[in-house]
PDB file of C-alpha atoms in Angstrom:
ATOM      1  CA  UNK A   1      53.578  67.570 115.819  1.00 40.00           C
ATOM      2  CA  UNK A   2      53.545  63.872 114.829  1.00 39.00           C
ATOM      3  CA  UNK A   3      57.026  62.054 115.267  1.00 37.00           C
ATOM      4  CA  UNK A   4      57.539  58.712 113.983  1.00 37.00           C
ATOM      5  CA  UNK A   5      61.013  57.196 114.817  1.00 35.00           C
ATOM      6  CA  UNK A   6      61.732  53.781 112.847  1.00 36.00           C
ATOM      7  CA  UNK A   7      64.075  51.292 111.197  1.00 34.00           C
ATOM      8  CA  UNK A   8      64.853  51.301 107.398  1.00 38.00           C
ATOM      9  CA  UNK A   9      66.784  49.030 105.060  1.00 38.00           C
ATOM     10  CA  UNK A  10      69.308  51.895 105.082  1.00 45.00           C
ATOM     11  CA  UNK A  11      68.768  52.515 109.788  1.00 64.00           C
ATOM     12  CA  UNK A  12      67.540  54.810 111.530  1.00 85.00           C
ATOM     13  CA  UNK A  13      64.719  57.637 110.485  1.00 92.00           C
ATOM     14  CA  UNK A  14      63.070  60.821 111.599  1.00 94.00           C
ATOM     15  CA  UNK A  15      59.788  61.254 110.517  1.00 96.00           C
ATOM     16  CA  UNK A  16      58.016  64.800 111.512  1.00 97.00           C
ATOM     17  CA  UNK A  17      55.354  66.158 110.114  1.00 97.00           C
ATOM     18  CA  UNK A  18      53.646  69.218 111.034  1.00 97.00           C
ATOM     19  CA  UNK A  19      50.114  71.379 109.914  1.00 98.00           C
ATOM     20  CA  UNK A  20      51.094  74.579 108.593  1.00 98.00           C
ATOM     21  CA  UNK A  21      48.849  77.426 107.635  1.00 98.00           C
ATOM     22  CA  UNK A  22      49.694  78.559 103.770  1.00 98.00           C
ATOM     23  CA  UNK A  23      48.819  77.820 100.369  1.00 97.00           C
ATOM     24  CA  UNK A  24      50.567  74.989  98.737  1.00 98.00           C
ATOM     25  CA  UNK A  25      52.616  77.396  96.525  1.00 98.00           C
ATOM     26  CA  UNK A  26      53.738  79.303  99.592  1.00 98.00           C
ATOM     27  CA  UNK A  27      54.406  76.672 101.812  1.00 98.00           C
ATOM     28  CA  UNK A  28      56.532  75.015  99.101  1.00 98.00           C
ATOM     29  CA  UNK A  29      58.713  78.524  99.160  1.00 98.00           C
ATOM     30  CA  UNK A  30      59.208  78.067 102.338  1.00 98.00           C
ATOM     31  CA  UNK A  31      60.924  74.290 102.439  1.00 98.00           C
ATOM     32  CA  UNK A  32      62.569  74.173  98.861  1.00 98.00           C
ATOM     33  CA  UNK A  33      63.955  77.706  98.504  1.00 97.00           C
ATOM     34  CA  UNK A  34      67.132  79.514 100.145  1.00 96.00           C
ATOM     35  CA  UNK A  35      65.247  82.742 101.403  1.00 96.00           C
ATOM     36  CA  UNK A  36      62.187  80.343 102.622  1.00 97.00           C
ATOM     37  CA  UNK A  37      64.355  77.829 104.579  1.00 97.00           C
ATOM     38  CA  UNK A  38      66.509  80.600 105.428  1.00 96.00           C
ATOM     39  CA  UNK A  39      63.902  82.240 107.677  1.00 97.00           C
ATOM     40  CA  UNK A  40      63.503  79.344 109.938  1.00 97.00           C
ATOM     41  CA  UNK A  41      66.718  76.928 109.714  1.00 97.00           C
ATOM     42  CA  UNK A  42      69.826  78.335 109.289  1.00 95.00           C
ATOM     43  CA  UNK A  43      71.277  80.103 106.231  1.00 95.00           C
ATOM     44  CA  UNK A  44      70.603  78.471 102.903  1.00 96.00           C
ATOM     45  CA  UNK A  45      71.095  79.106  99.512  1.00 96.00           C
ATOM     46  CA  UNK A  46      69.511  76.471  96.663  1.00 97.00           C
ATOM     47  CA  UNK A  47      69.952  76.279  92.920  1.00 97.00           C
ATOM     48  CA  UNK A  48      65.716  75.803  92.205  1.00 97.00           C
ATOM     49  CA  UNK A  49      66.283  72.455  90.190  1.00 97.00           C
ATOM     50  CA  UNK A  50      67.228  68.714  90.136  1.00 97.00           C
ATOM     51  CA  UNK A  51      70.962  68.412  90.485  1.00 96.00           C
ATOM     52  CA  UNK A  52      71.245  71.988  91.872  1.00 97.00           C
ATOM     53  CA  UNK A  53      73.663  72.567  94.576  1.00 96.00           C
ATOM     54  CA  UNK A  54      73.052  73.765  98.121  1.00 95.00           C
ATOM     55  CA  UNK A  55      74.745  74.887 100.878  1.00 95.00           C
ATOM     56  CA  UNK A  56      73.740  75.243 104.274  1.00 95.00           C
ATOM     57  CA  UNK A  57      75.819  77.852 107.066  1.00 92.00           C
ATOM     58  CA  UNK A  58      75.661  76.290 110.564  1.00 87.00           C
ATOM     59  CA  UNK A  59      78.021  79.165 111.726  1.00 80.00           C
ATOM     60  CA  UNK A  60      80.549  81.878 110.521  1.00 81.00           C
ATOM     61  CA  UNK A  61      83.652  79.175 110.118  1.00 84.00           C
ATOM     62  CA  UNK A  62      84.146  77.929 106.293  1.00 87.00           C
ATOM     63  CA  UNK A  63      84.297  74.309 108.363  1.00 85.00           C
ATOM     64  CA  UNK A  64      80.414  75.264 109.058  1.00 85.00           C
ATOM     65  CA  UNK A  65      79.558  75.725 105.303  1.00 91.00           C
ATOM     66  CA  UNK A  66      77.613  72.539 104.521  1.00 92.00           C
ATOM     67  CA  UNK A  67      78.148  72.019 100.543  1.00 94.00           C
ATOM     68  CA  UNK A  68      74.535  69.589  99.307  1.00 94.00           C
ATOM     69  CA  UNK A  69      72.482  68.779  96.041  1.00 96.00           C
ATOM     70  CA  UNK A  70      68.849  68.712  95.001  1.00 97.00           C
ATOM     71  CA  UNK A  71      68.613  65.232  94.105  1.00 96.00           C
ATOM     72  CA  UNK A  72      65.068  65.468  93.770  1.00 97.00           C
ATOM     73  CA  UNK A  73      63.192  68.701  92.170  1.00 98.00           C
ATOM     74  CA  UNK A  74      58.780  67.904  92.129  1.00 98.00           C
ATOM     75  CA  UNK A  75      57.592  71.429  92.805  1.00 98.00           C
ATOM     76  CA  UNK A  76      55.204  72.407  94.941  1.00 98.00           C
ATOM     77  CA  UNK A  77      55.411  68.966  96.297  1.00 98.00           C
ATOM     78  CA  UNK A  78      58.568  67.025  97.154  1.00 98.00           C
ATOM     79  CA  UNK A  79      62.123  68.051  97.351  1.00 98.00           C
ATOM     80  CA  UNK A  80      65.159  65.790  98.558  1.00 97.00           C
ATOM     81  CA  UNK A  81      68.571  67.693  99.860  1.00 97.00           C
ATOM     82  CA  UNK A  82      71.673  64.960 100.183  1.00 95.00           C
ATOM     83  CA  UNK A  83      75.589  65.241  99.955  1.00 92.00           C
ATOM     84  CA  UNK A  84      75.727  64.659  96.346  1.00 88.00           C
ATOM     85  CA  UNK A  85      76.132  61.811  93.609  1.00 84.00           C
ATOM     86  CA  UNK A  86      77.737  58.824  95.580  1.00 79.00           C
ATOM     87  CA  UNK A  87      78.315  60.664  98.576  1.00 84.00           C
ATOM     88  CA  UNK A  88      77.033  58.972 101.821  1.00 84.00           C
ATOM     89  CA  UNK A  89      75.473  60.359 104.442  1.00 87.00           C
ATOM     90  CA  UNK A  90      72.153  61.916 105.519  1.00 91.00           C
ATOM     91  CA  UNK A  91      69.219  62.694 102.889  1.00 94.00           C
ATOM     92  CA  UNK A  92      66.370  64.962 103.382  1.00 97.00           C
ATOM     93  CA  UNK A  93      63.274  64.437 101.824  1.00 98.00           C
ATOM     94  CA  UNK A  94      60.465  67.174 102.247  1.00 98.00           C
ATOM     95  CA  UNK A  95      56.706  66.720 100.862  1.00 98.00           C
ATOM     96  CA  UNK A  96      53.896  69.198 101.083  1.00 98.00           C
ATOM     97  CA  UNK A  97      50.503  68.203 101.195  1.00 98.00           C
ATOM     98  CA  UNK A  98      47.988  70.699 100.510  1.00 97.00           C
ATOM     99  CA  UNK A  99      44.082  70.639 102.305  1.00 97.00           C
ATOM    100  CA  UNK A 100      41.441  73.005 101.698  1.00 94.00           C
ATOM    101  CA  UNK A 101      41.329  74.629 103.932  1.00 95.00           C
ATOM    102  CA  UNK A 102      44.800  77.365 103.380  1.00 96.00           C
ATOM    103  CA  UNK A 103      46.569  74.752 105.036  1.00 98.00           C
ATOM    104  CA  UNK A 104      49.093  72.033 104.168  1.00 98.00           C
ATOM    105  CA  UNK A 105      50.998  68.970 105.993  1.00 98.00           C
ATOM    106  CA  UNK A 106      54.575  69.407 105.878  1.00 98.00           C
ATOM    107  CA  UNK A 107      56.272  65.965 106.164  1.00 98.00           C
ATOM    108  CA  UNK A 108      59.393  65.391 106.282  1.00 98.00           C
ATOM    109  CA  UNK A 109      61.989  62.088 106.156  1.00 97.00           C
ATOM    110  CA  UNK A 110      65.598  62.515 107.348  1.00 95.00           C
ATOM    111  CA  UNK A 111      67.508  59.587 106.531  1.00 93.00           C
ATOM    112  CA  UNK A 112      71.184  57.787 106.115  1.00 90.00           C
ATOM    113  CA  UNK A 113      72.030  58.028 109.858  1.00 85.00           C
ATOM    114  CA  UNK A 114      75.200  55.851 111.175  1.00 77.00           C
ATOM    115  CA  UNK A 115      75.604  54.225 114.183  1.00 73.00           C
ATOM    116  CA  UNK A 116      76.002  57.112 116.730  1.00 64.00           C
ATOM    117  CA  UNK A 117      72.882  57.612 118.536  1.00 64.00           C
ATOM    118  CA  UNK A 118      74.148  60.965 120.307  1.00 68.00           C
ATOM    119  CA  UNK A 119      73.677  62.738 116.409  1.00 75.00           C
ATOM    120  CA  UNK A 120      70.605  60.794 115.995  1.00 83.00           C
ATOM    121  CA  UNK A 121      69.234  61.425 119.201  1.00 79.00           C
ATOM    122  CA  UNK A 122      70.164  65.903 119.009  1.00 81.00           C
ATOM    123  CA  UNK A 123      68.774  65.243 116.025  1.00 86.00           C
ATOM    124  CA  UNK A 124      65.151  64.896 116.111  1.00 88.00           C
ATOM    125  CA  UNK A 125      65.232  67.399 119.075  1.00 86.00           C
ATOM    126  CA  UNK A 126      66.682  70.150 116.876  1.00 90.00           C
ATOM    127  CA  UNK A 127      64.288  69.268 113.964  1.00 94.00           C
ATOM    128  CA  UNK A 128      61.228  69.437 116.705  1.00 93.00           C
ATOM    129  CA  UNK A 129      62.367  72.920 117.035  1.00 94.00           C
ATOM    130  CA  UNK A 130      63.121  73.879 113.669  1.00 96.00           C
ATOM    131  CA  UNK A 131      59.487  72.340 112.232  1.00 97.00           C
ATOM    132  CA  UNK A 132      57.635  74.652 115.385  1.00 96.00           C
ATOM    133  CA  UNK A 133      59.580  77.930 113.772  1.00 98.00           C
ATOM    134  CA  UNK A 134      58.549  76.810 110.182  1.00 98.00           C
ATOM    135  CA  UNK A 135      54.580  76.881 111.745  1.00 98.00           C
ATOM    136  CA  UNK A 136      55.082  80.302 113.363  1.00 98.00           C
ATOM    137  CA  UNK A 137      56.775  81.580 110.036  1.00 98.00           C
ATOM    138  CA  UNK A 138      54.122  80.818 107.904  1.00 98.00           C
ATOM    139  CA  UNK A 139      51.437  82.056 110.495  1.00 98.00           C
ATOM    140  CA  UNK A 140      52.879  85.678 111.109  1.00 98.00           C
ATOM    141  CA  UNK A 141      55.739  86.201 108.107  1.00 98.00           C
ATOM    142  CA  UNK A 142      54.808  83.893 105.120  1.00 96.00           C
ATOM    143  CA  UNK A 143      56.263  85.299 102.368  1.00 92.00           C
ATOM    144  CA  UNK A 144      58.867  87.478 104.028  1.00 95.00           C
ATOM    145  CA  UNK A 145      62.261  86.769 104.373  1.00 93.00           C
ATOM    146  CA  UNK A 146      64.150  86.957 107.774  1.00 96.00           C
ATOM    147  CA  UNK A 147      67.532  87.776 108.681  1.00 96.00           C
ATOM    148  CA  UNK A 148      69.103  85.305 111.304  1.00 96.00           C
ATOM    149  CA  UNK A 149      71.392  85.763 114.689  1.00 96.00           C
ATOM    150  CA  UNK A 150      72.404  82.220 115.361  1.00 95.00           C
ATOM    151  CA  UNK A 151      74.642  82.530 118.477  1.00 95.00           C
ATOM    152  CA  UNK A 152      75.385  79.231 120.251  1.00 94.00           C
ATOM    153  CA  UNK A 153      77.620  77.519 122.372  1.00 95.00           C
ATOM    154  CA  UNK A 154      79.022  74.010 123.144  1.00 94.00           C
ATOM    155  CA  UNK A 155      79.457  73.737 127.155  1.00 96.00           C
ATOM    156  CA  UNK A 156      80.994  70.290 128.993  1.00 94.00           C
ATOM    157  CA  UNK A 157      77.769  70.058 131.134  1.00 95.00           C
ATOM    158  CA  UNK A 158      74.436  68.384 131.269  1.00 95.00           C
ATOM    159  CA  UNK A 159      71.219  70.227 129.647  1.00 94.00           C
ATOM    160  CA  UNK A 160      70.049  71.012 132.856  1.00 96.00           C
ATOM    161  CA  UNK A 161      72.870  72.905 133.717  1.00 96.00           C
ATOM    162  CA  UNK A 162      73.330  74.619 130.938  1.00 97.00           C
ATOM    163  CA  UNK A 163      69.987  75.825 131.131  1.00 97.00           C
ATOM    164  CA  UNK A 164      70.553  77.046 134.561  1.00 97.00           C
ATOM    165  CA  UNK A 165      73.539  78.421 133.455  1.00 97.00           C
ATOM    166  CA  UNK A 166      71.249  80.222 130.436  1.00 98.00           C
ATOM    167  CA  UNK A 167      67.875  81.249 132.541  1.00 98.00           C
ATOM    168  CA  UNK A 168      70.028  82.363 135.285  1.00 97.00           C
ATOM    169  CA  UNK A 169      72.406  84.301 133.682  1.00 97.00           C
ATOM    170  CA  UNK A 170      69.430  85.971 131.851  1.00 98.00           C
ATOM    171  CA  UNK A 171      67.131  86.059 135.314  1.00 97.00           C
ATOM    172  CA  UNK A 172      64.384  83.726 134.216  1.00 97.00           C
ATOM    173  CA  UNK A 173      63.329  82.470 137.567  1.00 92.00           C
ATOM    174  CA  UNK A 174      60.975  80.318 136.689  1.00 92.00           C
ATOM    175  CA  UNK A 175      59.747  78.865 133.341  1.00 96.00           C
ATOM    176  CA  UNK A 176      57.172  81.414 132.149  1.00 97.00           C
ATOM    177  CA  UNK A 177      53.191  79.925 130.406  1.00 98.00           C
ATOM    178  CA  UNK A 178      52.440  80.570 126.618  1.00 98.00           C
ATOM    179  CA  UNK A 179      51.084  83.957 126.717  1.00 98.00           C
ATOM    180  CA  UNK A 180      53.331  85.591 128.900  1.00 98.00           C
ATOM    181  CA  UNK A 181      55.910  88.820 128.199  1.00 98.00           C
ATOM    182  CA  UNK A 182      59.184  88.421 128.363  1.00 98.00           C
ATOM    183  CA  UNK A 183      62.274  90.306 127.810  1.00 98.00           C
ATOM    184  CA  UNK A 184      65.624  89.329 128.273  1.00 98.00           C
ATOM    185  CA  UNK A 185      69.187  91.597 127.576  1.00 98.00           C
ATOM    186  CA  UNK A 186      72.275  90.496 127.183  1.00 97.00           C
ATOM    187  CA  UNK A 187      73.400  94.463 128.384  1.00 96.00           C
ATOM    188  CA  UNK A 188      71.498  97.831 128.007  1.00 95.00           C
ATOM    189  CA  UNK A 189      71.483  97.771 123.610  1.00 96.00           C
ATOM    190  CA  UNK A 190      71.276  93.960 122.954  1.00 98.00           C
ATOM    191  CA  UNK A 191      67.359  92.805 124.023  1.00 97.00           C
ATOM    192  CA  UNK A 192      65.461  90.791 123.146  1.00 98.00           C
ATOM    193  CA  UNK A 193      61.814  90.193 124.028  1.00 98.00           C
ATOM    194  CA  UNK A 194      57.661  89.156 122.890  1.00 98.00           C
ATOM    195  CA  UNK A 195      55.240  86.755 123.910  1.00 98.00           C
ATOM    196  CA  UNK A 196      55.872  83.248 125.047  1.00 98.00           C
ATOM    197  CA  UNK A 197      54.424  80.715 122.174  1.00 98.00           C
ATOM    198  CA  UNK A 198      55.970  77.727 123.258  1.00 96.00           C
ATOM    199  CA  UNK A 199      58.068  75.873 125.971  1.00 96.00           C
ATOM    200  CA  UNK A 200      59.802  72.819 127.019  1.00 92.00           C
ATOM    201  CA  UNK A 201      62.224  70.994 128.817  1.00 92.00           C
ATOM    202  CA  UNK A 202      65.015  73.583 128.760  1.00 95.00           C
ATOM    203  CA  UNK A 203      63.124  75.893 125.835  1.00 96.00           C
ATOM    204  CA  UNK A 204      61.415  79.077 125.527  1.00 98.00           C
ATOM    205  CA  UNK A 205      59.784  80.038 122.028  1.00 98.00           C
ATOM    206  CA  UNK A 206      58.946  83.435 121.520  1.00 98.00           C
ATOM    207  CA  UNK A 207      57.072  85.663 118.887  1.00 98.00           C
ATOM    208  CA  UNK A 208      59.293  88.793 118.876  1.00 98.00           C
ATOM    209  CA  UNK A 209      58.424  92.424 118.683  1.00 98.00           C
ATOM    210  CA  UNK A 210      62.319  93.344 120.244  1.00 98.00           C
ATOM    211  CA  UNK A 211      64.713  94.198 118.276  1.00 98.00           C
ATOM    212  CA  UNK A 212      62.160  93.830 115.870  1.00 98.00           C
ATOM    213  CA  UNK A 213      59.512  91.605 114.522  1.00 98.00           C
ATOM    214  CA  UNK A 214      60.292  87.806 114.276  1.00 98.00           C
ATOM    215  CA  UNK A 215      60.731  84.413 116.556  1.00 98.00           C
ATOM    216  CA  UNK A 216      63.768  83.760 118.987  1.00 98.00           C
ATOM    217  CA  UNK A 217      64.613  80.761 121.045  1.00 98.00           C
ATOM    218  CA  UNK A 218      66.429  79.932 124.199  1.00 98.00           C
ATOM    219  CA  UNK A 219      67.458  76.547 124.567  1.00 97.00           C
ATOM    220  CA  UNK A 220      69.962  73.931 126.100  1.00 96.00           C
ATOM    221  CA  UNK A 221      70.093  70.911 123.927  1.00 92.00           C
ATOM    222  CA  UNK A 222      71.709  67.720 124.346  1.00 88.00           C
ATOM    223  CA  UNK A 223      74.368  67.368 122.008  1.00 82.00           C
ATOM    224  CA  UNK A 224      75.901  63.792 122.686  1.00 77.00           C
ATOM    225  CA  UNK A 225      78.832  64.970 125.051  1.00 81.00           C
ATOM    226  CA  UNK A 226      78.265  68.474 125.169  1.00 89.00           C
ATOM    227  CA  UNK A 227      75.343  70.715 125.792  1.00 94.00           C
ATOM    228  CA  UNK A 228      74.489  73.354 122.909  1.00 94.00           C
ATOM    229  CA  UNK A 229      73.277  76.630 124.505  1.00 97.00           C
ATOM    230  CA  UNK A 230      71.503  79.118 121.931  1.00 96.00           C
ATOM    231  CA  UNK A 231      69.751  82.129 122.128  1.00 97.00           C
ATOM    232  CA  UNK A 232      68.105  82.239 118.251  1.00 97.00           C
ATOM    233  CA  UNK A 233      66.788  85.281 116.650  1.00 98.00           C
ATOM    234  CA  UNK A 234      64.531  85.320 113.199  1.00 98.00           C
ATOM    235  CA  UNK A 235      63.785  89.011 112.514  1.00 98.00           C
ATOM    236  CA  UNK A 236      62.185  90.554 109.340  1.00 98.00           C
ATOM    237  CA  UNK A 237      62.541  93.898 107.563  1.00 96.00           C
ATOM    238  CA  UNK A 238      65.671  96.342 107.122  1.00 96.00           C
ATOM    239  CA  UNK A 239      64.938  97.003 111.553  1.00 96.00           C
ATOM    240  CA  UNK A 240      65.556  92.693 111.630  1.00 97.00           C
ATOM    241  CA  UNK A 241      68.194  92.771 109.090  1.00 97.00           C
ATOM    242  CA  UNK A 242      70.386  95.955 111.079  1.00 98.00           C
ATOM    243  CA  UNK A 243      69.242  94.207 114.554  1.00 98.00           C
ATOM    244  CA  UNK A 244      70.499  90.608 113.331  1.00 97.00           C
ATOM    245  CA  UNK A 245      73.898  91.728 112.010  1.00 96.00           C
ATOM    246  CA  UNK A 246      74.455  93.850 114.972  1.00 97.00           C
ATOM    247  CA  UNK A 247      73.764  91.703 118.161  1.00 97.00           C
ATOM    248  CA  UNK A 248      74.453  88.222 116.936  1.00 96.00           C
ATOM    249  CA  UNK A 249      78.553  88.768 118.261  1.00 96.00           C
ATOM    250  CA  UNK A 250      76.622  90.504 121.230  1.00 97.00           C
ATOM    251  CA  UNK A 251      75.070  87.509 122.299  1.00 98.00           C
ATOM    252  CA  UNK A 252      77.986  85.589 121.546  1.00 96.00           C
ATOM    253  CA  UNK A 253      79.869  87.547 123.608  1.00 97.00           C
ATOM    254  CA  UNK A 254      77.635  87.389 126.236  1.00 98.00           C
ATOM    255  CA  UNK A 255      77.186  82.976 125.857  1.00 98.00           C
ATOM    256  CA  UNK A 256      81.225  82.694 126.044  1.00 97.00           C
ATOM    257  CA  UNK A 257      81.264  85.310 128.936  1.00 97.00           C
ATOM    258  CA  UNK A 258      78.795  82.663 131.042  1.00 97.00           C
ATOM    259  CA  UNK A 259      80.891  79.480 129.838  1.00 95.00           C
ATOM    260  CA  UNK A 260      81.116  77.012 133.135  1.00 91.00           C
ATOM    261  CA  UNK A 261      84.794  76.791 134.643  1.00 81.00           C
ATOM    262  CA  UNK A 262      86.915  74.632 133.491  1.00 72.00           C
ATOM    263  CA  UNK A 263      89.300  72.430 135.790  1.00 61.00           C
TER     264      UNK A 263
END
């Protein structure tokens, strides 16, 4: 993944692109639709035009409902997301390049950031994530549409300790290599487990086959203040769908149960 991190005449910018393996036509599904940026973000629905509305659920709260607009429509090639029509904040601008090779470059340009660097900075590490699960979607699920279990927390500690909080609590010893099994449970009916495709500092990517096909993630992130804890699941098919609704308050559950004291 390339990042580029810069100053514009309007601050701060992310700049990410990745190589993804697709077709323009389906890559484009995947970055400018609601089912295609639903199976590796978070919930999305999008009205498939200029000055369509969107809205993006970060959680189960109304508060979490993120209202946005297409302010730019160019299919299969460039998309923008912002607030709206005179509304300030940040803008996302998504291009597709196709080669010829069945691939494409996915770029994209997240802009309109303030002054806090805490956002900024959580920021491009939560895109870095988000941009690996859009690879592994279109690799092993193009064209399918998953079902998400988004369960995370918000603990007063650093990453590091949230992630020992997180690999401890789940008995992850040591940080496993890309290739590896692994299977986690939060108790005897809520697993979760595949092969290791990815890690980092305080992350473990994995290409489910438990509860059913898809990708999950365990990660503590810096979240300027706070440390976000998740444990992520993408799954596919009515076995994802059934799996998804049912364990998301599982792990939940089981995130709040391991929350760090509290003087």
């Amino acid at each position: 993944m390339r990042q580029a991190v810069g100053m514009a005449d309007s601050g701060r910018v992310i700049d990410l692109s990745v190589e993804v393996i697709g077709d323009v036509e389906t890559v484009w599904r995947a970055v400018a639709t609601g089912p295609g940026i639903s199976a590796w973000y978070v919930p999305h629905t999008v009205e498939e035009r200029a000055g369509g509305a969107g809205v993006a659920s970060f959680g189960p709260e109304p508060e979490m409902q993120i209202e946005g607009r297409v302010a730019v429509w160019e299919p299969p090639h460039r998309v923008i997301f912002d607030g709206g029509e005179a509304v300030e904040g940040l803008s996302f601008e998504w291009t597709v390049e196709p080669h010829d090779d069945n691939t494409c470059a996915v770029r994209l340009h997240n802009a309109g950031f303030g002054d806090d660097d805490s956002q900024y900075d959580a920021m491009v590490d939560g895109w870095k994530l988000f941009m690996s699960n859009l690879q592994l979607h279109l690799e092993y699920f193009a064209g399918q549409t998953a079902t998400s279990a988004l369960p995370m927390v918000m603990w007063p500690v650093t990453p590091e300790q949230g992630w020992e909080i997180l690999a401890g609590g789940l008995g992850i010893g040591q940080m496993p290599s890309v290739g590896d099994r692994l299977d986690v449970a939060a108790d005897d009916d809520t697993k979760m487990g595949g092969t290791v495709v990815g890690t980092g500092p305080r992350r473990i990517s994995l290409l489910l086959d438990t509860p059913a096909p898809g990708t999950g993630f365990l990660t503590s992130e810096d979240g300027g203040g706070f440390t976000m804890v998740s444990v992520w699941l993408y799954l596919y098919g009515p076995e994802g769908a059934a799996a998804a609704e049912r364990d998301d308050a599982r792990w939940r559950a089981w995130l709040d149960s391991h929350a760090p004291a509290t003087d």
